[in-house]
GROMACS .gro file of C-alpha atoms in nm:
model
  209
    1MET     CA    1  18.791  10.885  -6.173
    2PRO     CA    2  18.965  11.112  -6.420
    3VAL     CA    3  19.185  10.938  -6.647
    4ASP     CA    4  19.487  11.045  -6.832
    5LEU     CA    5  19.642  10.899  -7.165
    6PRO     CA    6  20.020  10.875  -7.211
    7SER     CA    7  20.118  11.179  -7.393
    8ARG     CA    8  20.250  10.986  -7.681
    9VAL     CA    9  19.896  10.848  -7.770
   10THR     CA   10  19.630  11.051  -7.923
   11VAL     CA   11  19.279  10.963  -7.933
   12ARG     CA   12  19.019  11.067  -8.241
   13PRO     CA   13  18.720  10.962  -8.468
   14ALA     CA   14  18.816  10.748  -8.759
   15THR     CA   15  18.752  10.891  -9.110
   16LEU     CA   16  18.748  10.695  -9.446
   17VAL     CA   17  19.128  10.750  -9.482
   18ASP     CA   18  19.159  10.559  -9.175
   19VAL     CA   19  18.980  10.255  -9.246
   20PRO     CA   20  19.261  10.071  -9.430
   21ALA     CA   21  19.491  10.128  -9.108
   22VAL     CA   22  19.208   9.963  -8.886
   23VAL     CA   23  19.190   9.681  -9.102
   24ARG     CA   24  19.557   9.637  -9.105
   25LEU     CA   25  19.504   9.636  -8.702
   26PHE     CA   26  19.308   9.300  -8.738
   27ALA     CA   27  19.556   9.126  -8.968
   28PRO     CA   28  19.805   8.985  -8.717
   29GLN     CA   29  19.544   8.823  -8.516
   30ALA     CA   30  19.326   8.707  -8.817
   31ALA     CA   31  19.620   8.549  -8.987
   32SER     CA   32  19.578   8.251  -8.742
   33PHE     CA   33  19.217   8.195  -8.787
   34ARG     CA   34  19.090   7.906  -8.958
   35THR     CA   35  18.719   7.824  -9.095
   36SER     CA   36  18.543   7.483  -9.171
   37GLY     CA   37  18.578   7.378  -9.545
   38LYS     CA   38  18.787   7.092  -9.518
   39ASP     CA   39  18.667   6.775  -9.319
   40ASP     CA   40  18.936   6.826  -9.074
   41GLY     CA   41  18.864   7.197  -9.043
   42SER     CA   42  19.163   7.313  -9.157
   43ALA     CA   43  19.116   7.575  -9.438
   44ASP     CA   44  19.262   7.916  -9.455
   45VAL     CA   45  19.037   8.212  -9.421
   46ASP     CA   46  19.055   8.423  -9.752
   47TRP     CA   47  19.212   8.689  -9.568
   48GLU     CA   48  19.242   8.939  -9.876
   49LEU     CA   49  18.820   8.879  -9.911
   50ALA     CA   50  18.810   8.954  -9.551
   51GLN     CA   51  18.975   9.269  -9.572
   52ARG     CA   52  18.783   9.389  -9.847
   53ALA     CA   53  18.453   9.304  -9.615
   54MET     CA   54  18.598   9.467  -9.343
   55ARG     CA   55  18.661   9.800  -9.516
   56LEU     CA   56  18.304   9.791  -9.684
   57MET     CA   57  18.169   9.727  -9.313
   58LEU     CA   58  18.353  10.027  -9.198
   59ALA     CA   59  18.320  10.252  -9.458
   60HIS     CA   60  17.907  10.185  -9.528
   61TYR     CA   61  17.790  10.112  -9.200
   62ALA     CA   62  18.019  10.185  -8.924
   63LEU     CA   63  18.102  10.522  -9.027
   64GLU     CA   64  17.750  10.594  -9.118
   65ASP     CA   65  17.561  10.453  -8.821
   66GLY     CA   66  17.817  10.414  -8.555
   67HIS     CA   67  18.103  10.533  -8.386
   68VAL     CA   68  18.481  10.422  -8.471
   69ARG     CA   69  18.758  10.569  -8.292
   70THR     CA   70  19.140  10.531  -8.333
   71ALA     CA   71  19.450  10.572  -8.092
   72GLU     CA   72  19.727  10.696  -8.282
   73ARG     CA   73  20.110  10.673  -8.173
   74GLU     CA   74  20.330  11.008  -8.198
   75ASP     CA   75  20.448  10.905  -8.519
   76GLY     CA   76  20.086  10.910  -8.652
   77THR     CA   77  20.071  10.518  -8.693
   78LEU     CA   78  19.757  10.319  -8.538
   79LEU     CA   79  19.747  10.181  -8.193
   80ALA     CA   80  19.426  10.063  -8.119
   81ALA     CA   81  19.054  10.100  -8.241
   82ALA     CA   82  18.708  10.076  -8.118
   83ILE     CA   83  18.419   9.982  -8.369
   84TRP     CA   84  18.060  10.042  -8.242
   85LEU     CA   85  17.754   9.879  -8.387
   86PRO     CA   86  17.433  10.024  -8.359
   87PRO     CA   87  17.153   9.777  -8.243
   88GLU     CA   88  16.934   9.672  -8.537
   89ALA     CA   89  16.673   9.902  -8.663
   90GLY     CA   90  16.405   9.933  -8.898
   91ALA     CA   91  16.286   9.659  -9.171
   92GLU     CA   92  16.637   9.559  -9.265
   93ALA     CA   93  16.818   9.373  -8.977
   94ALA     CA   94  17.211   9.441  -9.001
   95ASP     CA   95  17.339   9.141  -9.090
   96GLU     CA   96  17.094   9.146  -9.431
   97ARG     CA   97  17.180   9.515  -9.526
   98PHE     CA   98  17.582   9.387  -9.464
   99GLY     CA   99  17.503   9.080  -9.648
  100GLY     CA  100  17.350   9.246  -9.939
  101LEU     CA  101  17.612   9.488  -9.940
  102LEU     CA  102  17.891   9.237  -9.945
  103GLU     CA  103  17.687   9.041 -10.221
  104ARG     CA  104  17.671   9.337 -10.443
  105GLU     CA  105  18.004   9.495 -10.430
  106LEU     CA  106  18.228   9.139 -10.388
  107ASP     CA  107  18.016   8.916 -10.601
  108VAL     CA  108  18.010   8.641 -10.343
  109SER     CA  109  17.701   8.433 -10.243
  110LEU     CA  110  17.611   8.488  -9.856
  111SER     CA  111  17.309   8.245  -9.869
  112GLU     CA  112  17.403   8.088  -9.539
  113PRO     CA  113  17.517   8.278  -9.236
  114SER     CA  114  17.878   8.308  -9.145
  115GLY     CA  115  17.995   8.082  -8.860
  116LEU     CA  116  18.111   8.365  -8.630
  117ALA     CA  117  17.738   8.564  -8.712
  118THR     CA  118  17.581   8.252  -8.572
  119VAL     CA  119  17.776   8.262  -8.263
  120LEU     CA  120  17.752   8.594  -8.182
  121LYS     CA  121  17.419   8.602  -8.248
  122ALA     CA  122  17.357   8.312  -8.021
  123ALA     CA  123  17.568   8.477  -7.746
  124CYS     CA  124  17.450   8.835  -7.727
  125PRO     CA  125  17.120   8.909  -7.568
  126ASP     CA  126  16.794   8.903  -7.755
  127GLU     CA  127  16.701   9.287  -7.644
  128PRO     CA  128  16.864   9.582  -7.893
  129HIS     CA  129  17.209   9.599  -7.796
  130TRP     CA  130  17.524   9.803  -7.900
  131LYS     CA  131  17.828   9.601  -7.967
  132VAL     CA  132  18.161   9.728  -7.985
  133VAL     CA  133  18.462   9.544  -8.129
  134THR     CA  134  18.823   9.648  -7.987
  135VAL     CA  135  19.158   9.557  -8.148
  136CYS     CA  136  19.523   9.674  -8.048
  137ALA     CA  137  19.822   9.655  -8.182
  138PRO     CA  138  19.999   9.334  -8.030
  139GLU     CA  139  20.353   9.497  -8.016
  140ASP     CA  140  20.223   9.773  -7.800
  141ILE     CA  141  19.958   9.556  -7.602
  142GLU     CA  142  20.095   9.704  -7.288
  143LEU     CA  143  19.946  10.076  -7.356
  144TRP     CA  144  19.584   9.910  -7.394
  145ASP     CA  145  19.508  10.005  -7.057
  146HIS     CA  146  19.190  10.184  -6.847
  147ALA     CA  147  19.274  10.505  -6.953
  148LEU     CA  148  19.268  10.434  -7.339
  149ALA     CA  149  19.006  10.198  -7.309
  150ALA     CA  150  18.775  10.465  -7.141
  151GLU     CA  151  18.870  10.705  -7.435
  152LEU     CA  152  18.805  10.504  -7.726
  153LEU     CA  153  18.485  10.354  -7.601
  154ALA     CA  154  18.317  10.665  -7.443
  155PRO     CA  155  18.104  10.775  -7.720
  156GLY     CA  156  17.956  10.447  -7.779
  157LEU     CA  157  17.879  10.395  -7.368
  158ARG     CA  158  17.705  10.759  -7.412
  159ALA     CA  159  17.502  10.640  -7.673
  160ALA     CA  160  17.414  10.308  -7.511
  161ASP     CA  161  17.324  10.480  -7.171
  162GLU     CA  162  17.114  10.744  -7.373
  163GLU     CA  163  16.929  10.444  -7.488
  164ARG     CA  164  16.905  10.267  -7.192
  165ALA     CA  165  17.067   9.963  -7.403
  166PRO     CA  166  17.331   9.713  -7.285
  167ALA     CA  167  17.666   9.700  -7.487
  168VAL     CA  168  17.853   9.364  -7.581
  169ALA     CA  169  18.236   9.403  -7.610
  170ILE     CA  170  18.427   9.160  -7.845
  171THR     CA  171  18.784   9.105  -7.856
  172LEU     CA  172  19.014   8.858  -8.037
  173SER     CA  173  19.232   8.837  -7.726
  174VAL     CA  174  19.149   8.792  -7.351
  175ASP     CA  175  19.401   9.033  -7.290
  176LEU     CA  176  19.216   9.337  -7.408
  177MET     CA  177  18.947   9.271  -7.162
  178ALA     CA  178  19.086   9.371  -6.845
  179PRO     CA  179  19.065   9.748  -6.909
  180LEU     CA  180  18.709   9.734  -6.954
  181TRP     CA  181  18.599   9.617  -6.624
  182PRO     CA  182  18.624   9.939  -6.445
  183LEU     CA  183  18.363  10.048  -6.732
  184GLY     CA  184  18.102   9.838  -6.580
  185PHE     CA  185  18.174   9.539  -6.817
  186GLY     CA  186  18.158   9.178  -6.645
  187ARG     CA  187  18.377   8.935  -6.651
  188PRO     CA  188  18.468   8.787  -7.045
  189TYR     CA  189  18.382   8.468  -7.171
  190GLU     CA  190  18.507   8.277  -7.469
  191VAL     CA  191  18.302   8.177  -7.789
  192GLN     CA  192  18.484   7.957  -8.033
  193SER     CA  193  18.394   8.104  -8.378
  194ALA     CA  194  18.574   7.873  -8.570
  195PRO     CA  195  18.817   7.542  -8.545
  196GLY     CA  196  19.086   7.675  -8.364
  197ALA     CA  197  18.959   8.021  -8.346
  198SER     CA  198  18.766   8.214  -8.058
  199VAL     CA  199  18.647   8.549  -7.972
  200TRP     CA  200  18.597   8.687  -7.655
  201LEU     CA  201  18.276   8.897  -7.513
  202THR     CA  202  18.157   9.057  -7.225
  203ALA     CA  203  17.836   9.272  -7.175
  204ARG     CA  204  17.740   9.586  -6.988
  205GLY     CA  205  17.415   9.705  -6.870
  206PRO     CA  206  17.341  10.089  -6.899
  207ALA     CA  207  17.439  10.313  -6.651
  208ALA     CA  208  17.211  10.453  -6.400
  209PRO     CA  209  17.058  10.784  -6.519
   0.00000   0.00000   0.00000
């Protein structure tokens, strides 16, 4: 079925210039995240460090090997983004490649995998698959519908189907899941990523050739 975007919304591939704006889209949701570090699990996430890590990931991994698409309002501000990460390939796994980048550029030690990386690895399929992280500005959540989701996810879904690979969608809110169901994704399930914080996952098998 054809989908039509509101005339005031434009979807296009992201560029390096868009990276800081994509990172800022995560700020309202991530500000409430907690991570273990104290006995009561109440340590705040170092959001400044997290933003730097996300900018590196987008610039040196997602934009090079995957697909990053953005949806803009009529005034040019960012409304939503979809960040596609391809299946792990080659001798170096994706988490090892990204971990080395962070250790080198941010001067941090990542000898232990992050809690989020651990739960995602356990929750995702063992077979090679594409991952997509979707985020939408919370003040415009009513614009996150099937038309916008379909337009943002189209390049990644085509790539996954061409490779006959499943896809896993990850969001920070269950409210972003419903528009994905017409695209072949199943019902979502919640995965706790840290004390008091969760992500939502849903999977999709490759479309029939």
